[in-house]
């Protein structure tokens, strides 16, 4: 067996792992990243890289500054009071550290800006903000990263397809891909070792602490002895057996948009040495459709006018513009009474002509997709009900009722678009439009996810804990592998990436001063 030493081993080269590696290297550590797939980048490359880092100071000058008190107040109102001291301490650490992470990213030359128009998910709750808390990396030309690093960053599948109709230069990395490209560049250029296609085979322990890992590196068994090991390897969203064991049913590994490498191996290895787990039935829900065996978010389609979501009885049951996390959870909740997994997104032709749907640009629906039954088209709502198996009377009744709401500009059943909460009550509701222009379309919507939410129990410094509350020395974990602090809800778009980055930073800076 080969034998090497390092100060820090990071398992997983996603956004969190790369940030941890770059930050530790900046503090002088020898760092090795062990990544099981062929390329670095992880799940962030599939998304737009929005990270909720409340309290950051990036919002435009002149806007009211965010405060710790407001963030704490908002989190308490979204999530309720923390059930135990450990969770309270983790939340406090998140609030305290999020602004530091945004400063660290800026000082590491990530072109970060605050998304002024993206507000918190629950604008009606105290402490909420209408913009500025979510940050995003600006686009970069991959060529400036140099050939090696640019080649290592995985091109963004879902997002790139969804944006393929936008005039983006071919070499431009945007969103999550841009963020990980920057972090990767910073890490590798400063001397972090990146081991791709390498798999962790065990966590090495000595009495009560982790002292390293064994790795299958290109078929060569290698032992790394390290002062600390950080698990930033995501959750178990890609593993069908673990999904069936823990997530609500029905569930399917094809419904996830998380990185294909998220098989929960490190969760199993860590529990094997005594780590505790929590909240394993939760996920970052994301309503998806399936095309060519792959899940794509239908968020933009759900928000667009001239569309509505119905259950198998043809009934609406929700404000379609609710957050992804709420919507996925409610699909399961509603399914206890009537089949709502899958639900159906019903659209008229104006919607299909003007709004992206999953991987398809406005106005373009592949003939193959219609033939394969990925989407159904019909000239009348009657025929649409027949072709999809939806209850005919239910669907027709729901459309008539919905069209009446659209004519009035108010959805009296579910308050679509939440105009009261967003302060737009007096304006025309842009999310409401009649469904009356044929042909009509229907696509199945599943409660997919952007990753699992439960995992290892950690403390405020991201250290992994046993069931008795003691720490497993030397072992740290980021959300994904660790349980999220947002156990019972989601405060905002970007919460998942935001907390992963913060935990990575906490793990690296633990006990430095
Ligand atoms: C379509 C989409 C859109 C999203 N949009 C947003 C958003 O706007 N805001 C937000 O907050 N979040 C978003 N998310 C979620 C967000 O991208 C993730 O929370 C974040 O990227 C997680 O980063 P991570 O580094 O913790 O884990 P990951 O990115 O999952 O990285 C884990 C890495 O570990 C590797 N790995 C796994 N097992 C092993 C092993 N045994 N050994 C070695 N390596 C291993 C994996 O291959 C992977 O590279 C989105 C997700 C998707 C799919």
mmCIF file of N, CA and C in Angstrom, residues 327-402:
data_model
loop_
_atom_site.group_PDB
_atom_site.id
_atom_site.type_symbol
_atom_site.label_atom_id
_atom_site.label_comp_id
_atom_site.label_asym_id
_atom_site.label_seq_id
_atom_site.Cartn_x
_atom_site.Cartn_y
_atom_site.Cartn_z
ATOM 1 N N UNK A 327 -43.330 22.665 -2.315
ATOM 2 C CA UNK A 327 -44.142 21.974 -3.312
ATOM 3 C C UNK A 327 -43.884 20.464 -3.291
ATOM 4 N N UNK A 328 -42.605 20.080 -3.217
ATOM 5 C CA UNK A 328 -42.285 18.656 -3.177
ATOM 6 C C UNK A 328 -42.893 17.994 -1.953
ATOM 7 N N UNK A 329 -42.744 18.651 -0.800
ATOM 8 C CA UNK A 329 -43.295 18.098 0.436
ATOM 9 C C UNK A 329 -44.817 17.971 0.334
ATOM 10 N N UNK A 330 -45.462 19.020 -0.220
ATOM 11 C CA UNK A 330 -46.924 19.000 -0.321
ATOM 12 C C UNK A 330 -47.436 17.958 -1.315
ATOM 13 N N UNK A 331 -46.628 17.643 -2.332
ATOM 14 C CA UNK A 331 -47.047 16.579 -3.257
ATOM 15 C C UNK A 331 -47.187 15.266 -2.490
ATOM 16 N N UNK A 332 -46.211 15.003 -1.613
ATOM 17 C CA UNK A 332 -46.303 13.776 -0.807
ATOM 18 C C UNK A 332 -47.470 13.854 0.181
ATOM 19 N N UNK A 333 -47.605 15.009 0.851
ATOM 20 C CA UNK A 333 -48.683 15.143 1.841
ATOM 21 C C UNK A 333 -50.037 14.929 1.172
ATOM 22 N N UNK A 334 -50.221 15.574 0.011
ATOM 23 C CA UNK A 334 -51.508 15.497 -0.686
ATOM 24 C C UNK A 334 -51.770 14.075 -1.174
ATOM 25 N N UNK A 335 -50.708 13.352 -1.469
ATOM 26 C CA UNK A 335 -50.833 11.998 -2.017
ATOM 27 C C UNK A 335 -51.459 11.014 -1.030
ATOM 28 N N UNK A 336 -51.543 11.406 0.241
ATOM 29 C CA UNK A 336 -52.172 10.489 1.201
ATOM 30 C C UNK A 336 -53.668 10.376 0.935
ATOM 31 N N UNK A 337 -54.266 11.449 0.322
ATOM 32 C CA UNK A 337 -55.702 11.420 0.063
ATOM 33 C C UNK A 337 -56.032 10.974 -1.352
ATOM 34 N N UNK A 338 -55.282 11.481 -2.329
ATOM 35 C CA UNK A 338 -55.553 11.196 -3.732
ATOM 36 C C UNK A 338 -54.190 11.111 -4.409
ATOM 37 N N UNK A 339 -54.093 10.369 -5.509
ATOM 38 C CA UNK A 339 -52.759 10.198 -6.096
ATOM 39 C C UNK A 339 -52.238 11.540 -6.643
ATOM 40 N N UNK A 340 -51.128 11.997 -6.089
ATOM 41 C CA UNK A 340 -50.539 13.263 -6.556
ATOM 42 C C UNK A 340 -49.075 13.066 -6.937
ATOM 43 N N UNK A 341 -48.606 11.812 -6.902
ATOM 44 C CA UNK A 341 -47.247 11.469 -7.357
ATOM 45 C C UNK A 341 -47.383 10.421 -8.461
ATOM 46 N N UNK A 342 -47.281 10.788 -9.727
ATOM 47 C CA UNK A 342 -46.980 12.140 -10.184
ATOM 48 C C UNK A 342 -48.228 13.023 -10.224
ATOM 49 N N UNK A 343 -47.989 14.329 -10.222
ATOM 50 C CA UNK A 343 -49.025 15.297 -10.565
ATOM 51 C C UNK A 343 -48.848 15.653 -12.043
ATOM 52 N N UNK A 344 -49.772 16.445 -12.574
ATOM 53 C CA UNK A 344 -49.679 16.826 -13.988
ATOM 54 C C UNK A 344 -49.659 18.344 -14.118
ATOM 55 N N UNK A 345 -48.697 18.853 -14.869
ATOM 56 C CA UNK A 345 -48.695 20.280 -15.200
ATOM 57 C C UNK A 345 -49.486 20.432 -16.498
ATOM 58 N N UNK A 346 -50.576 21.195 -16.413
ATOM 59 C CA UNK A 346 -51.451 21.411 -17.574
ATOM 60 C C UNK A 346 -51.117 22.785 -18.146
ATOM 61 N N UNK A 347 -50.881 22.847 -19.446
ATOM 62 C CA UNK A 347 -50.489 24.118 -20.079
ATOM 63 C C UNK A 347 -51.304 24.337 -21.342
ATOM 64 N N UNK A 348 -51.540 25.623 -21.695
ATOM 65 C CA UNK A 348 -52.100 25.842 -23.028
ATOM 66 C C UNK A 348 -50.956 26.232 -23.960
ATOM 67 N N UNK A 349 -51.296 26.494 -25.214
ATOM 68 C CA UNK A 349 -50.204 26.659 -26.173
ATOM 69 C C UNK A 349 -49.420 27.955 -25.985
ATOM 70 N N UNK A 350 -50.056 28.961 -25.346
ATOM 71 C CA UNK A 350 -49.290 30.198 -25.091
ATOM 72 C C UNK A 350 -48.137 29.910 -24.138
ATOM 73 N N UNK A 351 -48.420 29.071 -23.143
ATOM 74 C CA UNK A 351 -47.365 28.705 -22.186
ATOM 75 C C UNK A 351 -46.226 27.988 -22.910
ATOM 76 N N UNK A 352 -46.590 26.973 -23.715
ATOM 77 C CA UNK A 352 -45.544 26.192 -24.400
ATOM 78 C C UNK A 352 -44.756 27.059 -25.388
ATOM 79 N N UNK A 353 -45.422 28.085 -25.927
ATOM 80 C CA UNK A 353 -44.740 28.934 -26.911
ATOM 81 C C UNK A 353 -43.804 29.949 -26.258
ATOM 82 N N UNK A 354 -44.050 30.257 -24.971
ATOM 83 C CA UNK A 354 -43.302 31.383 -24.392
ATOM 84 C C UNK A 354 -42.464 31.028 -23.170
ATOM 85 N N UNK A 355 -42.603 29.804 -22.650
ATOM 86 C CA UNK A 355 -41.955 29.480 -21.376
ATOM 87 C C UNK A 355 -41.129 28.207 -21.515
ATOM 88 N N UNK A 356 -39.895 28.199 -20.970
ATOM 89 C CA UNK A 356 -39.120 26.949 -20.992
ATOM 90 C C UNK A 356 -39.831 25.861 -20.182
ATOM 91 N N UNK A 357 -39.678 24.632 -20.599
ATOM 92 C CA UNK A 357 -40.260 23.508 -19.862
ATOM 93 C C UNK A 357 -39.164 22.454 -19.701
ATOM 94 N N UNK A 358 -38.696 22.270 -18.460
ATOM 95 C CA UNK A 358 -37.598 21.321 -18.235
ATOM 96 C C UNK A 358 -36.442 21.656 -19.167
ATOM 97 N N UNK A 359 -35.973 20.688 -19.957
ATOM 98 C CA UNK A 359 -34.822 20.935 -20.827
ATOM 99 C C UNK A 359 -35.194 21.604 -22.146
ATOM 100 N N UNK A 360 -36.482 21.874 -22.364
ATOM 101 C CA UNK A 360 -36.909 22.359 -23.673
ATOM 102 C C UNK A 360 -37.124 23.868 -23.691
ATOM 103 N N UNK A 361 -36.629 24.479 -24.746
ATOM 104 C CA UNK A 361 -36.792 25.926 -24.922
ATOM 105 C C UNK A 361 -38.252 26.249 -25.242
ATOM 106 N N UNK A 362 -38.654 27.519 -25.043
ATOM 107 C CA UNK A 362 -40.010 27.906 -25.422
ATOM 108 C C UNK A 362 -40.253 27.576 -26.897
ATOM 109 N N UNK A 363 -41.409 27.027 -27.181
ATOM 110 C CA UNK A 363 -41.783 26.784 -28.581
ATOM 111 C C UNK A 363 -41.179 25.535 -29.186
ATOM 112 N N UNK A 364 -40.295 24.842 -28.453
ATOM 113 C CA UNK A 364 -39.730 23.644 -29.074
ATOM 114 C C UNK A 364 -40.003 22.430 -28.193
ATOM 115 N N UNK A 365 -40.811 21.536 -28.721
ATOM 116 C CA UNK A 365 -41.081 20.284 -28.025
ATOM 117 C C UNK A 365 -40.654 19.164 -28.965
ATOM 118 N N UNK A 366 -39.617 18.402 -28.609
ATOM 119 C CA UNK A 366 -39.149 17.368 -29.534
ATOM 120 C C UNK A 366 -40.262 16.382 -29.888
ATOM 121 N N UNK A 367 -40.365 16.066 -31.181
ATOM 122 C CA UNK A 367 -41.370 15.085 -31.634
ATOM 123 C C UNK A 367 -41.189 13.760 -30.871
ATOM 124 N N UNK A 368 -39.898 13.417 -30.670
ATOM 125 C CA UNK A 368 -39.593 12.189 -29.950
ATOM 126 C C UNK A 368 -40.240 12.158 -28.562
ATOM 127 N N UNK A 369 -40.226 13.334 -27.890
ATOM 128 C CA UNK A 369 -40.765 13.392 -26.534
ATOM 129 C C UNK A 369 -42.271 13.117 -26.538
ATOM 130 N N UNK A 370 -42.959 13.609 -27.582
ATOM 131 C CA UNK A 370 -44.404 13.358 -27.678
ATOM 132 C C UNK A 370 -44.629 11.869 -27.960
ATOM 133 N N UNK A 371 -43.839 11.338 -28.897
ATOM 134 C CA UNK A 371 -44.001 9.910 -29.248
ATOM 135 C C UNK A 371 -43.686 9.000 -28.059
ATOM 136 N N UNK A 372 -42.678 9.402 -27.257
ATOM 137 C CA UNK A 372 -42.287 8.570 -26.109
ATOM 138 C C UNK A 372 -43.194 8.775 -24.894
ATOM 139 N N UNK A 373 -44.159 9.684 -25.001
ATOM 140 C CA UNK A 373 -45.082 9.913 -23.884
ATOM 141 C C UNK A 373 -44.502 10.762 -22.772
ATOM 142 N N UNK A 374 -43.368 11.462 -23.039
ATOM 143 C CA UNK A 374 -42.816 12.339 -22.000
ATOM 144 C C UNK A 374 -43.724 13.549 -21.805
ATOM 145 N N UNK A 375 -44.424 13.927 -22.853
ATOM 146 C CA UNK A 375 -45.377 15.033 -22.786
ATOM 147 C C UNK A 375 -46.570 14.647 -23.658
ATOM 148 N N UNK A 376 -47.761 15.114 -23.259
ATOM 149 C CA UNK A 376 -48.968 14.785 -24.012
ATOM 150 C C UNK A 376 -49.531 16.059 -24.628
ATOM 151 N N UNK A 377 -49.923 15.977 -25.914
ATOM 152 C CA UNK A 377 -50.534 17.130 -26.592
ATOM 153 C C UNK A 377 -51.922 16.719 -27.073
ATOM 154 N N UNK A 378 -52.916 17.617 -26.922
ATOM 155 C CA UNK A 378 -54.270 17.303 -27.398
ATOM 156 C C UNK A 378 -54.961 18.596 -27.812
ATOM 157 N N UNK A 379 -55.894 18.460 -28.746
ATOM 158 C CA UNK A 379 -56.565 19.669 -29.243
ATOM 159 C C UNK A 379 -57.648 20.167 -28.300
ATOM 160 N N UNK A 380 -58.171 19.280 -27.462
ATOM 161 C CA UNK A 380 -59.183 19.715 -26.488
ATOM 162 C C UNK A 380 -58.782 19.211 -25.102
ATOM 163 N N UNK A 381 -59.338 19.847 -24.077
ATOM 164 C CA UNK A 381 -59.047 19.412 -22.700
ATOM 165 C C UNK A 381 -59.635 18.022 -22.450
ATOM 166 N N UNK A 382 -60.769 17.775 -23.127
ATOM 167 C CA UNK A 382 -61.382 16.448 -23.051
ATOM 168 C C UNK A 382 -60.400 15.359 -23.499
ATOM 169 N N UNK A 383 -59.819 15.591 -24.665
ATOM 170 C CA UNK A 383 -58.858 14.619 -25.212
ATOM 171 C C UNK A 383 -57.618 14.530 -24.320
ATOM 172 N N UNK A 384 -57.221 15.665 -23.738
ATOM 173 C CA UNK A 384 -56.036 15.659 -22.871
ATOM 174 C C UNK A 384 -56.297 14.769 -21.647
ATOM 175 N N UNK A 385 -57.516 14.906 -21.079
ATOM 176 C CA UNK A 385 -57.865 14.082 -19.914
ATOM 177 C C UNK A 385 -57.836 12.606 -20.294
ATOM 178 N N UNK A 386 -58.393 12.304 -21.459
ATOM 179 C CA UNK A 386 -58.434 10.903 -21.888
ATOM 180 C C UNK A 386 -57.013 10.351 -22.105
ATOM 181 N N UNK A 387 -56.178 11.144 -22.771
ATOM 182 C CA UNK A 387 -54.829 10.663 -23.103
ATOM 183 C C UNK A 387 -53.952 10.490 -21.861
ATOM 184 N N UNK A 388 -54.198 11.281 -20.826
ATOM 185 C CA UNK A 388 -53.351 11.214 -19.623
ATOM 186 C C UNK A 388 -53.946 10.320 -18.537
ATOM 187 N N UNK A 389 -55.223 9.994 -18.678
ATOM 188 C CA UNK A 389 -55.884 9.198 -17.633
ATOM 189 C C UNK A 389 -56.361 10.046 -16.474
ATOM 190 N N UNK A 390 -56.363 11.371 -16.646
ATOM 191 C CA UNK A 390 -56.855 12.251 -15.578
ATOM 192 C C UNK A 390 -58.380 12.230 -15.555
ATOM 193 N N UNK A 391 -58.954 12.469 -14.382
ATOM 194 C CA UNK A 391 -60.411 12.511 -14.275
ATOM 195 C C UNK A 391 -60.941 13.675 -15.122
ATOM 196 N N UNK A 392 -61.814 13.345 -16.098
ATOM 197 C CA UNK A 392 -62.244 14.342 -17.083
ATOM 198 C C UNK A 392 -63.031 15.486 -16.433
ATOM 199 N N UNK A 393 -64.046 15.109 -15.636
ATOM 200 C CA UNK A 393 -64.894 16.141 -15.023
ATOM 201 C C UNK A 393 -64.056 17.009 -14.079
ATOM 202 N N UNK A 394 -63.167 16.353 -13.347
ATOM 203 C CA UNK A 394 -62.313 17.092 -12.416
ATOM 204 C C UNK A 394 -61.454 18.106 -13.150
ATOM 205 N N UNK A 395 -60.831 17.671 -14.240
ATOM 206 C CA UNK A 395 -59.931 18.568 -14.973
ATOM 207 C C UNK A 395 -60.706 19.741 -15.584
ATOM 208 N N UNK A 396 -61.849 19.414 -16.246
ATOM 209 C CA UNK A 396 -62.605 20.497 -16.899
ATOM 210 C C UNK A 396 -63.094 21.507 -15.854
ATOM 211 N N UNK A 397 -63.580 21.002 -14.721
ATOM 212 C CA UNK A 397 -64.058 21.895 -13.652
ATOM 213 C C UNK A 397 -62.923 22.769 -13.132
ATOM 214 N N UNK A 398 -61.763 22.178 -12.962
ATOM 215 C CA UNK A 398 -60.624 22.944 -12.428
ATOM 216 C C UNK A 398 -60.197 24.035 -13.401
ATOM 217 N N UNK A 399 -60.218 23.733 -14.702
ATOM 218 C CA UNK A 399 -59.804 24.737 -15.688
ATOM 219 C C UNK A 399 -60.795 25.900 -15.711
ATOM 220 N N UNK A 400 -62.110 25.572 -15.670
ATOM 221 C CA UNK A 400 -63.122 26.650 -15.674
ATOM 222 C C UNK A 400 -62.906 27.556 -14.462
ATOM 223 N N UNK A 401 -62.723 26.947 -13.303
ATOM 224 C CA UNK A 401 -62.532 27.731 -12.068
ATOM 225 C C UNK A 401 -61.256 28.571 -12.148
ATOM 226 N N UNK A 402 -60.181 27.947 -12.636
ATOM 227 C CA UNK A 402 -58.893 28.637 -12.747
ATOM 228 C C UNK A 402 -59.014 29.815 -13.724
#
